[in-house]
Amino acid sequence: MRWRWLLLALLLSFLPSAALAHVPEGGAGSVMAGLLHPVTGIDHVVAMVAVGLWGAVLGAPAIWLLPVAFPMVMAFGGVMGLLDLPLPGVETGIALSALVLGVMVMLQQRLPLALAAGLVGLCALFHGYAHGVELPDGADALLFSLAFVGATGLLHLVGIGLGEARRLAWGHRLLQVVGAVIAVVGVWSLIQAGAA
Amino acid sequence: MPLLFAHLMQTGFGGFYDGVAHLFLTPSDLLLVLGLALLAGQQGPQGGRLLLTLLPLSWWIGLAVGQHWGLDFTLALLTTMLFSSVGVLVALSLRLSPLLLAFTVAGSGLLFGLINGFTMPSAASGLPLDVLGVVSGVAVLSVLISAQVAATRSNGFCIAVRVAGSWIAAAGFLSVGMLFKAA
């Protein structure tokens, strides 16, 4: 059976990407821009996945509290960025968020809920602020925002899904490896932020 | 043909379907109906019944008044803040009193109906099918979603509802920021 899936994947890879040219500008363009915006920076991607992963490590109620609270705090940060309100050390904060969350996942650290929520909220604020500053002019505000928030939520979901591997025999080892990779990306981002 | 026709989706299937398409292709309207349906469903069957009674009715009244006035403005900031607030209520899974829920539903329906009415031409004669399409869309969508939320007791589903509320709120907040920036 597996060769059929491989054959299907091979055939799909030959499909022309020219069809993308049919995506109209305006509404659909804003949706695509919103979906792609959170996944274009590796530091953002790993931090969002780490939020879901850490939520899974912490278990209920953090596993659902973090994905509910994160988008709203992130949006608050986004509004701060849009309105050019001052927030110092944004790039450093983003890099540190990947590093800290990666370490938390790697060590499978179980902090008290309020502390974990505060830490994740702080990360959300920095990430939202950076996105708010970078938002493209002329985008359809609502469609862009909805796609942007949805993409962020899906990254959390990826993290939660990965975190469920902890139920397997080798799951804890996998989480340690993923956490370590996220922490390394955080260190790399920190060096980049320092060099900039 | 009046200029305001430019704001109504032309499906080619006639006025009724143009009205239905208008609801589904206007993100702020759709998010409000989704948010209110989730909120009403969280209040149980009574909330669902209240929503089904009040939302289409208030939307229809707003539409009629808006068409009568025939102004052309959108009140984007106010409508965005309104559905964002509904999203916050859903995310918090707050238990509302029936009176407060009724006020929220009727007020939202009137406001959004009014703005729909501004952008829709009034029928010269006969039944305004586009209005009927919008109101039918609002009624069907709200009853389907609120009934599902009210009927499902699964913990995972309740969490998904709250996450959906937080997404609506977050998208609304960001839009408000972008509207402020553009102003």
CSV table of C-alpha atoms in Angstrom, one decimal:
chain,number,residue,atom,x,y,z
A,1,MET,CA,0.0,0.0,0.0
A,2,ARG,CA,2.8,2.4,0.9
A,3,TRP,CA,4.2,2.6,-2.7
A,4,ARG,CA,0.8,3.9,-3.9
A,5,TRP,CA,1.0,6.8,-1.5
A,6,LEU,CA,4.5,7.5,-2.6
A,7,LEU,CA,3.4,7.4,-6.3
A,8,LEU,CA,0.5,9.8,-5.4
A,9,ALA,CA,2.9,12.1,-3.7
A,10,LEU,CA,5.3,12.0,-6.7
A,11,LEU,CA,2.4,12.8,-9.1
A,12,LEU,CA,1.2,15.7,-6.9
A,13,SER,CA,4.7,17.1,-6.8
A,14,PHE,CA,4.5,17.5,-10.6
A,15,LEU,CA,1.4,19.6,-10.4
A,16,PRO,CA,2.1,23.1,-11.8
A,17,SER,CA,2.3,25.8,-9.3
A,18,ALA,CA,1.1,28.3,-12.0
A,19,ALA,CA,-2.4,27.9,-10.7
A,20,LEU,CA,-1.4,30.2,-7.8
A,21,ALA,CA,-1.5,33.0,-10.3
A,22,HIS,CA,-5.3,32.8,-10.3
A,23,VAL,CA,-5.5,33.9,-6.6
A,24,PRO,CA,-6.9,37.3,-6.9
A,25,GLU,CA,-5.5,40.4,-5.3
A,26,GLY,CA,-7.4,41.9,-2.3
A,27,GLY,CA,-9.4,39.5,-0.2
A,28,ALA,CA,-7.8,36.2,-1.1
A,29,GLY,CA,-4.4,37.9,-1.2
A,30,SER,CA,-4.9,39.1,2.3
A,31,VAL,CA,-5.9,35.6,3.5
A,32,MET,CA,-2.8,34.1,2.0
A,33,ALA,CA,-0.6,36.9,3.4
A,34,GLY,CA,-2.2,36.4,6.9
A,35,LEU,CA,-1.7,32.6,6.7
A,36,LEU,CA,1.9,32.9,5.6
A,37,HIS,CA,2.9,35.8,7.9
A,38,PRO,CA,3.4,33.7,11.1
A,39,VAL,CA,5.2,30.9,9.4
A,40,THR,CA,7.8,33.0,7.5
A,41,GLY,CA,10.1,33.4,10.5
A,42,ILE,CA,11.6,30.3,12.1
A,43,ASP,CA,11.9,31.9,15.5
A,44,HIS,CA,8.1,32.5,15.5
A,45,VAL,CA,7.3,29.0,14.2
A,46,VAL,CA,9.3,27.2,16.9
A,47,ALA,CA,8.0,29.4,19.7
A,48,MET,CA,4.3,28.8,18.7
A,49,VAL,CA,4.9,25.1,18.4
A,50,ALA,CA,6.7,25.2,21.8
A,51,VAL,CA,3.6,26.8,23.4
A,52,GLY,CA,1.5,23.9,22.3
A,53,LEU,CA,4.1,21.4,23.3
A,54,TRP,CA,4.6,22.9,26.8
A,55,GLY,CA,0.8,23.0,27.2
A,56,ALA,CA,0.7,19.3,26.5
A,57,VAL,CA,3.5,18.7,29.0
A,58,LEU,CA,1.7,20.7,31.6
A,59,GLY,CA,-1.6,18.9,30.9
A,60,ALA,CA,-5.1,20.2,31.8
A,61,PRO,CA,-6.0,23.0,32.2
A,62,ALA,CA,-2.9,24.6,30.7
A,63,ILE,CA,-3.3,22.5,27.5
A,64,TRP,CA,-6.5,24.5,26.6
A,65,LEU,CA,-5.9,27.6,28.7
A,66,LEU,CA,-2.7,28.6,26.8
A,67,PRO,CA,-4.2,28.3,23.2
A,68,VAL,CA,-7.3,30.3,24.4
A,69,ALA,CA,-5.3,33.1,26.1
A,70,PHE,CA,-2.4,33.3,23.6
A,71,PRO,CA,-4.2,34.7,20.6
A,72,MET,CA,-5.8,37.5,22.6
A,73,VAL,CA,-2.6,38.5,24.3
A,74,MET,CA,-0.8,38.3,21.0
A,75,ALA,CA,-3.5,40.5,19.4
A,76,PHE,CA,-3.0,43.0,22.2
A,77,GLY,CA,0.7,43.1,21.4
A,78,GLY,CA,-0.1,43.4,17.7
A,79,VAL,CA,-2.2,46.5,18.4
A,80,MET,CA,0.7,47.9,20.5
A,81,GLY,CA,2.9,47.4,17.5
A,82,LEU,CA,0.4,48.8,15.0
A,83,LEU,CA,0.1,52.0,17.1
A,84,ASP,CA,3.9,52.3,17.5
A,85,LEU,CA,3.6,52.1,21.3
A,86,PRO,CA,7.1,51.5,22.8
A,87,LEU,CA,8.2,48.0,23.8
A,88,PRO,CA,11.9,47.6,24.3
A,89,GLY,CA,14.0,44.6,23.2
A,90,VAL,CA,11.4,43.0,21.0
A,91,GLU,CA,13.8,40.9,18.9
A,92,THR,CA,15.7,39.8,22.0
A,93,GLY,CA,12.4,38.9,23.7
A,94,ILE,CA,11.3,36.8,20.7
A,95,ALA,CA,14.6,34.9,20.7
A,96,LEU,CA,14.5,34.4,24.4
A,97,SER,CA,10.9,33.1,24.2
A,98,ALA,CA,12.1,30.3,21.8
A,99,LEU,CA,15.0,29.6,24.1
A,100,VAL,CA,13.1,29.6,27.3
A,101,LEU,CA,10.1,27.6,26.0
A,102,GLY,CA,12.5,25.1,24.3
A,103,VAL,CA,14.3,24.5,27.6
A,104,MET,CA,10.9,24.2,29.4
A,105,VAL,CA,9.9,21.5,26.9
A,106,MET,CA,13.2,19.8,26.9
A,107,LEU,CA,13.3,19.5,30.7
A,108,GLN,CA,9.5,18.9,30.8
A,109,GLN,CA,9.3,21.5,33.4
A,110,ARG,CA,6.0,21.8,35.3
A,111,LEU,CA,5.7,25.3,36.5
A,112,PRO,CA,2.7,26.5,38.5
A,113,LEU,CA,-0.2,27.4,36.1
A,114,ALA,CA,-0.1,31.2,36.8
A,115,LEU,CA,3.6,31.4,36.3
A,116,ALA,CA,3.4,29.4,33.0
A,117,ALA,CA,0.5,31.5,31.8
A,118,GLY,CA,2.4,34.7,32.6
A,119,LEU,CA,5.5,33.5,30.8
A,120,VAL,CA,3.6,32.4,27.7
A,121,GLY,CA,1.6,35.7,27.8
A,122,LEU,CA,4.9,37.6,27.8
A,123,CYS,CA,6.1,35.6,24.8
A,124,ALA,CA,2.7,36.3,23.1
A,125,LEU,CA,3.1,40.0,23.7
A,126,PHE,CA,6.6,40.2,22.0
A,127,HIS,CA,5.5,38.0,19.1
A,128,GLY,CA,2.3,40.0,18.6
A,129,TYR,CA,4.2,43.3,18.8
A,130,ALA,CA,6.7,42.2,16.1
A,131,HIS,CA,3.9,41.1,13.8
A,132,GLY,CA,2.0,44.3,14.4
A,133,VAL,CA,5.0,46.4,13.4
A,134,GLU,CA,5.5,44.3,10.3
A,135,LEU,CA,1.9,44.1,9.1
A,136,PRO,CA,1.7,45.0,5.4
A,137,ASP,CA,-0.1,48.2,4.4
A,138,GLY,CA,-3.2,47.9,2.4
A,139,ALA,CA,-4.1,44.4,3.6
A,140,ASP,CA,-7.8,43.7,4.2
A,141,ALA,CA,-7.6,44.1,8.0
A,142,LEU,CA,-10.1,41.5,9.0
A,143,LEU,CA,-9.4,38.7,6.6
A,144,PHE,CA,-5.7,39.2,7.2
A,145,SER,CA,-6.1,39.2,11.0
A,146,LEU,CA,-8.3,36.1,10.9
A,147,ALA,CA,-5.9,34.1,8.7
A,148,PHE,CA,-3.0,35.3,10.9
A,149,VAL,CA,-4.7,34.2,14.1
A,150,GLY,CA,-5.8,30.9,12.6
A,151,ALA,CA,-2.3,30.1,11.4
A,152,THR,CA,-0.9,30.8,14.8
A,153,GLY,CA,-3.6,28.6,16.4
A,154,LEU,CA,-2.7,25.8,14.0
A,155,LEU,CA,0.9,26.0,15.0
A,156,HIS,CA,-0.2,25.6,18.6
A,157,LEU,CA,-2.2,22.6,17.5
A,158,VAL,CA,0.9,21.1,15.9
A,159,GLY,CA,2.7,21.5,19.2
A,160,ILE,CA,-0.2,19.9,21.1
A,161,GLY,CA,-0.3,17.0,18.7
A,162,LEU,CA,3.5,16.5,19.0
A,163,GLY,CA,3.2,16.8,22.8
A,164,GLU,CA,0.7,13.9,22.8
A,165,ALA,CA,3.6,11.7,21.8
A,166,ARG,CA,4.6,11.8,25.5
A,167,ARG,CA,2.1,9.0,26.0
A,168,LEU,CA,4.2,6.7,23.9
A,169,ALA,CA,7.2,4.7,25.3
A,170,TRP,CA,9.7,6.9,23.4
A,171,GLY,CA,7.6,10.0,23.6
A,172,HIS,CA,9.6,11.7,26.5
A,173,ARG,CA,12.8,11.3,24.5
A,174,LEU,CA,11.2,12.8,21.4
A,175,LEU,CA,10.0,15.8,23.5
A,176,GLN,CA,13.5,16.3,24.9
A,177,VAL,CA,14.9,16.3,21.3
A,178,VAL,CA,12.3,18.7,20.0
A,179,GLY,CA,12.7,21.0,23.0
A,180,ALA,CA,16.4,21.0,22.5
A,181,VAL,CA,16.1,21.9,18.8
A,182,ILE,CA,13.7,24.8,19.7
A,183,ALA,CA,16.2,26.0,22.3
A,184,VAL,CA,19.0,25.9,19.8
A,185,VAL,CA,16.9,28.0,17.3
A,186,GLY,CA,16.4,30.4,20.2
A,187,VAL,CA,20.1,30.7,20.8
A,188,TRP,CA,20.7,31.2,17.1
A,189,SER,CA,18.0,33.9,17.0
A,190,LEU,CA,19.6,35.5,20.1
A,191,ILE,CA,22.9,35.7,18.3
A,192,GLN,CA,21.2,37.2,15.2
A,193,ALA,CA,19.4,39.7,17.4
A,194,GLY,CA,22.7,40.7,19.1
A,195,ALA,CA,24.5,41.0,15.7
A,196,ALA,CA,21.8,43.2,14.2
B,1,MET,CA,-29.1,50.7,-11.6
B,2,PRO,CA,-28.3,52.3,-8.3
B,3,LEU,CA,-24.7,52.7,-7.4
B,4,LEU,CA,-25.2,50.8,-4.1
B,5,PHE,CA,-25.6,47.6,-6.0
B,6,ALA,CA,-21.8,47.5,-6.0
B,7,HIS,CA,-21.9,46.4,-2.4
B,8,LEU,CA,-24.2,43.4,-2.9
B,9,MET,CA,-22.7,40.1,-4.2
B,10,GLN,CA,-24.1,39.2,-7.6
B,11,THR,CA,-24.4,35.4,-7.7
B,12,GLY,CA,-26.4,35.3,-10.9
B,13,PHE,CA,-29.0,33.1,-9.1
B,14,GLY,CA,-31.3,36.0,-8.1
B,15,GLY,CA,-31.9,38.2,-5.1
B,16,PHE,CA,-32.4,35.6,-2.5
B,17,TYR,CA,-29.0,33.9,-3.2
B,18,ASP,CA,-27.3,37.3,-3.5
B,19,GLY,CA,-28.5,38.0,0.1
B,20,VAL,CA,-27.2,34.6,1.4
B,21,ALA,CA,-23.9,35.2,-0.4
B,22,HIS,CA,-23.7,38.6,1.1
B,23,LEU,CA,-23.7,37.2,4.6
B,24,PHE,CA,-21.1,34.5,3.9
B,25,LEU,CA,-18.8,36.9,2.0
B,26,THR,CA,-18.9,39.7,4.6
B,27,PRO,CA,-16.4,38.5,7.2
B,28,SER,CA,-17.5,40.9,10.0
B,29,ASP,CA,-21.2,39.8,9.6
B,30,LEU,CA,-20.2,36.2,9.5
B,31,LEU,CA,-17.9,36.5,12.6
B,32,LEU,CA,-20.7,38.2,14.5
B,33,VAL,CA,-23.3,35.5,13.7
B,34,LEU,CA,-20.7,32.8,14.5
B,35,GLY,CA,-19.8,34.5,17.8
B,36,LEU,CA,-23.4,35.1,18.9
B,37,ALA,CA,-24.3,31.5,18.0
B,38,LEU,CA,-21.4,30.2,20.0
B,39,LEU,CA,-22.3,32.5,22.9
B,40,ALA,CA,-26.0,31.6,22.9
B,41,GLY,CA,-25.1,27.9,22.6
B,42,GLN,CA,-22.9,28.2,25.7
B,43,GLN,CA,-26.0,29.4,27.6
B,44,GLY,CA,-27.9,26.2,26.8
B,45,PRO,CA,-31.2,25.6,24.9
B,46,GLN,CA,-32.8,28.8,26.3
B,47,GLY,CA,-30.0,30.9,24.8
B,48,GLY,CA,-30.4,29.2,21.4
B,49,ARG,CA,-34.1,29.9,21.4
B,50,LEU,CA,-33.6,33.5,22.3
B,51,LEU,CA,-31.0,33.9,19.6
B,52,LEU,CA,-33.2,32.3,16.9
B,53,THR,CA,-36.1,34.6,17.9
B,54,LEU,CA,-34.3,37.9,18.3
B,55,LEU,CA,-31.3,37.9,15.8
B,56,PRO,CA,-33.2,37.4,12.5
B,57,LEU,CA,-35.9,39.7,13.6
B,58,SER,CA,-33.6,42.6,14.8
B,59,TRP,CA,-31.5,42.1,11.7
B,60,TRP,CA,-34.6,42.4,9.5
B,61,ILE,CA,-35.7,45.6,11.3
B,62,GLY,CA,-32.3,47.1,11.0
B,63,LEU,CA,-32.2,46.2,7.3
B,64,ALA,CA,-35.5,47.8,6.7
B,65,VAL,CA,-34.6,51.0,8.5
B,66,GLY,CA,-31.1,51.1,6.8
B,67,GLN,CA,-32.7,50.7,3.4
B,68,HIS,CA,-35.2,53.5,4.2
B,69,TRP,CA,-32.4,55.9,5.1
B,70,GLY,CA,-30.2,54.8,2.2
B,71,LEU,CA,-26.9,56.2,3.7
B,72,ASP,CA,-23.6,54.8,2.7
B,73,PHE,CA,-21.3,54.2,5.7
B,74,THR,CA,-19.9,51.1,7.4
B,75,LEU,CA,-19.1,52.0,11.1
B,76,ALA,CA,-16.2,49.5,10.7
B,77,LEU,CA,-14.6,50.4,14.1
B,78,LEU,CA,-17.9,49.9,16.0
B,79,THR,CA,-18.9,46.6,14.3
B,80,THR,CA,-15.4,45.2,14.7
B,81,MET,CA,-15.3,46.1,18.4
B,82,LEU,CA,-18.7,44.6,18.9
B,83,PHE,CA,-17.9,41.2,17.5
B,84,SER,CA,-14.5,41.2,19.2
B,85,SER,CA,-16.4,41.7,22.5
B,86,VAL,CA,-18.7,38.8,21.7
B,87,GLY,CA,-15.5,36.7,21.0
B,88,VAL,CA,-14.1,37.6,24.4
B,89,LEU,CA,-17.4,36.5,26.1
B,90,VAL,CA,-17.2,33.2,24.2
B,91,ALA,CA,-13.5,32.7,25.1
B,92,LEU,CA,-14.3,33.4,28.8
B,93,SER,CA,-17.4,31.1,28.6
B,94,LEU,CA,-19.3,33.5,30.7
B,95,ARG,CA,-22.8,32.7,31.9
B,96,LEU,CA,-25.0,35.7,30.9
B,97,SER,CA,-28.4,36.6,32.2
B,98,PRO,CA,-31.2,36.1,29.6
B,99,LEU,CA,-31.8,39.8,29.7
B,100,LEU,CA,-28.2,40.7,28.9
B,101,LEU,CA,-28.0,38.1,26.2
B,102,ALA,CA,-31.2,39.4,24.6
B,103,PHE,CA,-29.9,43.0,24.7
B,104,THR,CA,-26.6,41.9,23.1
B,105,VAL,CA,-28.3,39.8,20.4
B,106,ALA,CA,-31.0,42.4,19.6
B,107,GLY,CA,-28.5,45.4,19.6
B,108,SER,CA,-26.0,43.5,17.4
B,109,GLY,CA,-28.7,42.4,15.0
B,110,LEU,CA,-30.1,46.0,14.7
B,111,LEU,CA,-26.7,47.5,14.1
B,112,PHE,CA,-25.4,45.0,11.6
B,113,GLY,CA,-28.8,44.9,9.8
B,114,LEU,CA,-28.8,48.7,9.6
B,115,ILE,CA,-25.3,48.7,8.0
B,116,ASN,CA,-26.5,45.9,5.6
B,117,GLY,CA,-29.5,48.0,4.8
B,118,PHE,CA,-27.3,51.0,3.9
B,119,THR,CA,-25.4,49.0,1.3
B,120,MET,CA,-28.4,47.2,-0.2
B,121,PRO,CA,-30.9,48.8,-2.6
B,122,SER,CA,-34.6,48.7,-1.5
B,123,ALA,CA,-36.9,46.7,-3.8
B,124,ALA,CA,-39.0,48.9,-5.9
B,125,SER,CA,-41.9,46.5,-5.5
B,126,GLY,CA,-42.7,43.0,-4.2
B,127,LEU,CA,-40.8,41.0,-1.6
B,128,PRO,CA,-37.2,42.1,-1.1
B,129,LEU,CA,-35.6,38.8,-1.8
B,130,ASP,CA,-32.1,39.9,-1.0
B,131,VAL,CA,-33.2,40.9,2.5
B,132,LEU,CA,-35.0,37.6,2.9
B,133,GLY,CA,-31.7,35.9,1.8
B,134,VAL,CA,-29.6,37.7,4.4
B,135,VAL,CA,-32.1,37.1,7.2
B,136,SER,CA,-32.6,33.4,6.2
B,137,GLY,CA,-28.8,32.9,6.2
B,138,VAL,CA,-28.5,34.5,9.7
B,139,ALA,CA,-31.3,32.3,11.0
B,140,VAL,CA,-30.1,29.0,9.6
B,141,LEU,CA,-26.4,29.6,10.6
B,142,SER,CA,-27.3,30.7,14.1
B,143,VAL,CA,-29.7,27.9,14.8
B,144,LEU,CA,-27.3,25.2,13.4
B,145,ILE,CA,-24.3,26.4,15.4
B,146,SER,CA,-26.1,27.3,18.7
B,147,ALA,CA,-28.0,24.0,18.7
B,148,GLN,CA,-24.8,22.1,18.2
B,149,VAL,CA,-23.0,23.9,21.0
B,150,ALA,CA,-26.0,23.7,23.4
B,151,ALA,CA,-26.4,19.9,22.7
B,152,THR,CA,-22.7,18.8,22.9
B,153,ARG,CA,-21.4,18.2,26.4
B,154,SER,CA,-18.0,16.9,25.3
B,155,ASN,CA,-15.2,18.7,27.1
B,156,GLY,CA,-13.0,18.8,23.9
B,157,PHE,CA,-15.9,20.5,22.0
B,158,CYS,CA,-16.4,23.1,24.7
B,159,ILE,CA,-12.7,23.9,24.6
B,160,ALA,CA,-12.8,24.2,20.8
B,161,VAL,CA,-15.7,26.7,21.2
B,162,ARG,CA,-13.7,28.8,23.6
B,163,VAL,CA,-10.7,28.7,21.2
B,164,ALA,CA,-12.9,29.8,18.3
B,165,GLY,CA,-14.1,32.7,20.5
B,166,SER,CA,-10.5,33.7,21.3
B,167,TRP,CA,-9.7,33.6,17.5
B,168,ILE,CA,-12.7,35.8,16.8
B,169,ALA,CA,-11.7,38.2,19.5
B,170,ALA,CA,-8.0,38.3,18.5
B,171,ALA,CA,-8.8,38.9,14.8
B,172,GLY,CA,-11.1,41.7,15.9
B,173,PHE,CA,-8.5,43.3,18.1
B,174,LEU,CA,-5.9,43.2,15.3
B,175,SER,CA,-8.4,44.7,12.9
B,176,VAL,CA,-9.2,47.5,15.3
B,177,GLY,CA,-5.5,48.3,15.5
B,178,MET,CA,-5.2,48.3,11.8
B,179,LEU,CA,-8.3,50.5,11.5
B,180,PHE,CA,-6.8,53.0,14.0
B,181,LYS,CA,-3.5,53.0,12.1
B,182,ALA,CA,-5.3,53.6,8.8
B,183,ALA,CA,-7.4,56.4,10.3
